[in-house]
Amino acid sequence: MLLNNTDSRIAIVRGDITKLEVDAIINAANTSLLGGGGVDGAIHRAAGRDLLEECRQLRGCATGEAKITQGYKLPAKWVIHTVGPVWRGGDNREDELLARCYRSCLALTEPNEIKTIAFPGISTGAYGFPMERAASIAVTEVRQFLESNTSLERVIFVAFGEKAYNCYQQALL
Ligand code: ADP
């Protein structure tokens, strides 16, 4: 496959996002930012109680927006918490709100000198967003951002399972 400079900065990695040695990992949080299940639970368990303490100070986060904290016991220096839309059939601005999550997270990279970042499939677990459609939005937004950004060196899509891996691969074709 011939890669342009944008796609050469994108990778798909299988496994657990909490193990990745990147500058920042993204958390698919809920509006309270006070922890939850899925990837949120895994991140809070791995980071330790200090993460919850810092999250309390943030007073929540609106859908489509993002807030940054330290990573504490994680290998990642930062956690960027974003809140994806709950899937309600697709006619309730879900695509637009999911795209906004990616843009909000990416916008925090340059001011925080983040060079490497990893995304889980925001909204594709408990929030029910179809994985294939979510992967396509994720890839579109990341590509668009990288086209005009030169500071971010690596963007990793973390595939938690075979289906997710195939969806990212397909979206990157
Ligand atoms: P949401 O509420 O936004 O749907 P979930 O945490 O339920 O968030 O799921 C988001 C995605 O993260 C799902 O695709 C799920 O399979 C994946 N996921 C769950 N745990 C992990 C983990 N430890 N590392 C990476 N991805 C994970």
Coordinates of C-alpha atoms and ligand atoms in Angstrom, one line a residue:
M1 CA 0.0 0.0 0.0
L2 CA 1.3 3.4 -0.9
L3 CA 1.1 5.8 2.0
N4 CA 1.2 9.6 1.8
N5 CA 2.8 11.5 4.6
T6 CA -0.5 11.8 6.5
D7 CA -1.3 8.1 6.5
S8 CA 2.3 7.2 7.5
R9 CA 1.6 8.9 10.8
I10 CA -1.5 6.7 11.5
A11 CA -1.3 3.1 12.9
I12 CA -3.8 0.5 14.1
V13 CA -2.8 -1.4 17.3
R14 CA -4.7 -4.2 18.9
G15 CA -5.1 -4.5 22.6
D16 CA -5.5 -2.5 25.8
I17 CA -5.0 1.3 25.5
T18 CA -3.8 1.6 29.1
K19 CA -0.6 -0.2 28.3
L20 CA 0.5 2.1 25.5
E21 CA 3.6 4.2 25.9
V22 CA 2.3 7.3 24.1
D23 CA 2.2 10.9 25.2
A24 CA -1.6 10.9 25.5
I25 CA -4.4 8.3 25.5
I26 CA -8.0 9.3 24.9
N27 CA -10.7 8.3 27.4
A28 CA -14.2 7.6 26.1
A29 CA -15.7 9.2 29.3
N30 CA -19.2 10.2 30.3
T31 CA -20.4 13.7 31.0
S32 CA -19.7 13.4 34.7
L33 CA -16.0 12.5 34.2
L34 CA -16.3 10.5 37.4
G35 CA -15.5 7.2 35.9
G36 CA -17.6 4.4 34.3
G37 CA -17.3 1.0 32.7
G38 CA -15.4 -0.1 29.6
V39 CA -12.3 1.8 28.6
D40 CA -13.1 4.5 31.2
G41 CA -13.0 2.0 34.0
A42 CA -9.8 0.4 32.7
I43 CA -8.1 3.8 32.5
H44 CA -9.1 4.8 36.0
R45 CA -8.0 1.5 37.4
A46 CA -4.6 1.7 35.8
A47 CA -4.1 5.4 36.6
G48 CA -5.1 5.2 40.2
R49 CA -7.1 7.4 42.5
D50 CA -5.3 10.6 41.7
L51 CA -6.9 10.6 38.3
L52 CA -10.4 10.7 39.8
E53 CA -9.3 13.5 42.1
E54 CA -8.2 15.6 39.2
C55 CA -11.4 14.7 37.2
R56 CA -13.5 16.0 40.1
Q57 CA -12.0 19.4 39.7
L58 CA -13.1 19.6 36.0
R59 CA -16.8 19.6 36.8
G60 CA -17.8 17.4 33.9
C61 CA -17.5 17.7 30.1
A62 CA -20.1 18.2 27.4
T63 CA -20.7 15.7 24.6
G64 CA -18.2 16.4 21.8
E65 CA -15.8 18.3 24.0
A66 CA -12.5 17.2 25.6
K67 CA -10.6 18.0 28.8
I68 CA -7.0 17.0 29.7
T69 CA -5.6 15.5 32.9
Q70 CA -2.3 13.9 33.9
G71 CA -1.9 10.2 33.4
Y72 CA -0.6 9.4 36.9
K73 CA 0.3 5.7 37.1
L74 CA -0.3 5.1 33.3
P75 CA 2.7 4.9 30.9
A76 CA 1.0 7.8 29.1
K77 CA 1.8 11.3 30.4
W78 CA -1.7 12.6 29.7
V79 CA -5.3 11.5 29.5
I80 CA -7.6 13.4 27.2
H81 CA -11.2 12.8 28.3
T82 CA -13.9 13.2 25.7
V83 CA -17.6 12.4 25.7
G84 CA -19.0 10.7 22.7
P85 CA -22.6 10.7 21.6
V86 CA -25.0 7.9 22.6
W87 CA -26.2 6.2 19.4
R88 CA -29.9 6.9 19.0
G89 CA -30.5 5.6 15.5
G90 CA -28.2 8.0 13.6
D91 CA -30.5 11.0 13.0
N92 CA -29.7 12.9 16.2
R93 CA -26.4 14.5 15.2
E94 CA -24.4 11.4 16.3
D95 CA -22.0 11.7 13.3
E96 CA -21.3 15.4 13.9
L97 CA -20.9 15.0 17.6
L98 CA -18.5 12.0 17.2
A99 CA -16.4 14.0 14.7
R100 CA -16.3 16.9 17.1
C101 CA -14.9 14.6 19.8
Y102 CA -11.9 13.7 17.5
R103 CA -11.4 17.4 16.7
S104 CA -11.6 18.5 20.3
C105 CA -9.0 15.9 21.3
L106 CA -6.7 16.7 18.5
A107 CA -6.9 20.4 19.2
L108 CA -5.3 19.7 22.6
T109 CA -2.2 18.1 21.2
E110 CA -0.2 21.1 20.1
P111 CA -0.7 23.3 23.2
N112 CA 0.4 20.4 25.4
E113 CA 3.3 19.3 23.2
I114 CA 1.8 15.9 22.6
K115 CA 3.5 14.1 19.8
T116 CA 2.0 10.6 20.1
I117 CA -1.6 9.8 20.9
A118 CA -3.9 6.8 21.0
F119 CA -7.7 6.7 20.5
P120 CA -10.1 4.0 21.6
G121 CA -13.3 3.6 19.6
I122 CA -15.2 6.5 21.2
S123 CA -18.9 5.7 21.6
T124 CA -18.6 2.2 20.1
G125 CA -19.1 0.3 23.4
A126 CA -21.9 1.0 25.8
Y127 CA -22.9 4.0 23.7
G128 CA -23.8 1.8 20.8
F129 CA -22.3 3.7 17.8
P130 CA -21.8 1.3 14.9
M131 CA -18.1 0.4 14.8
E132 CA -17.7 0.6 11.0
R133 CA -19.3 4.1 10.8
A134 CA -17.3 5.3 13.8
A135 CA -14.0 4.1 12.3
S136 CA -14.8 6.0 9.1
I137 CA -15.5 9.2 11.0
A138 CA -12.3 8.7 13.1
V139 CA -10.1 8.2 10.1
T140 CA -11.6 11.2 8.2
E141 CA -11.1 13.6 11.2
V142 CA -7.6 12.4 11.9
R143 CA -6.5 12.6 8.3
Q144 CA -8.0 16.1 8.0
F145 CA -6.2 17.2 11.1
L146 CA -2.8 15.7 10.1
E147 CA -3.0 17.4 6.7
S148 CA -2.6 20.8 8.2
N149 CA -0.6 19.8 11.3
T150 CA 3.1 18.9 11.4
S151 CA 3.7 18.5 15.2
L152 CA 1.7 15.3 15.8
E153 CA 4.0 12.4 14.9
R154 CA 1.8 9.4 15.5
V155 CA -1.9 8.7 15.9
I156 CA -2.8 5.2 17.0
F157 CA -6.3 3.7 16.7
V158 CA -6.6 1.1 19.4
A159 CA -8.7 -1.9 18.2
F160 CA -10.2 -3.8 21.1
G161 CA -11.0 -6.9 19.2
E162 CA -10.9 -8.3 15.6
K163 CA -14.0 -6.5 14.4
A164 CA -12.7 -3.1 15.4
Y165 CA -9.3 -3.9 13.7
N166 CA -11.0 -4.8 10.5
C167 CA -13.1 -1.6 10.5
Y168 CA -10.1 0.6 11.0
Q169 CA -8.3 -1.2 8.2
Q170 CA -11.2 -0.8 5.9
A171 CA -11.6 2.9 6.8
L172 CA -7.9 3.5 6.0
L173 CA -8.0 2.0 2.5
Ligands
ADP1 P1 -18.6 4.4 25.1 O1 -19.4 4.5 26.3 O2 -18.0 5.7 24.6 O3 -19.2 3.5 24.1 P2 -16.9 2.1 26.0 O4 -15.8 2.1 27.0 O5 -18.1 1.3 26.4 O6 -17.3 3.6 25.7 O7 -16.4 1.5 24.7 C1 -15.6 2.3 23.8 C2 -14.6 1.4 23.0 O8 -13.5 1.0 23.8 C3 -15.3 0.0 22.6 O9 -15.0 -0.3 21.3 C4 -14.6 -1.0 23.6 O10 -14.5 -2.3 23.0 C5 -13.2 -0.3 23.7 N1 -12.5 -0.7 24.9 C6 -12.9 -1.2 26.1 N2 -11.9 -1.4 27.0 C7 -10.7 -1.0 26.3 C8 -9.3 -1.0 26.6 N3 -8.9 -1.3 27.8 N4 -8.5 -0.5 25.7 C9 -8.9 -0.1 24.4 N5 -10.2 -0.1 24.1 C10 -11.1 -0.6 25.0

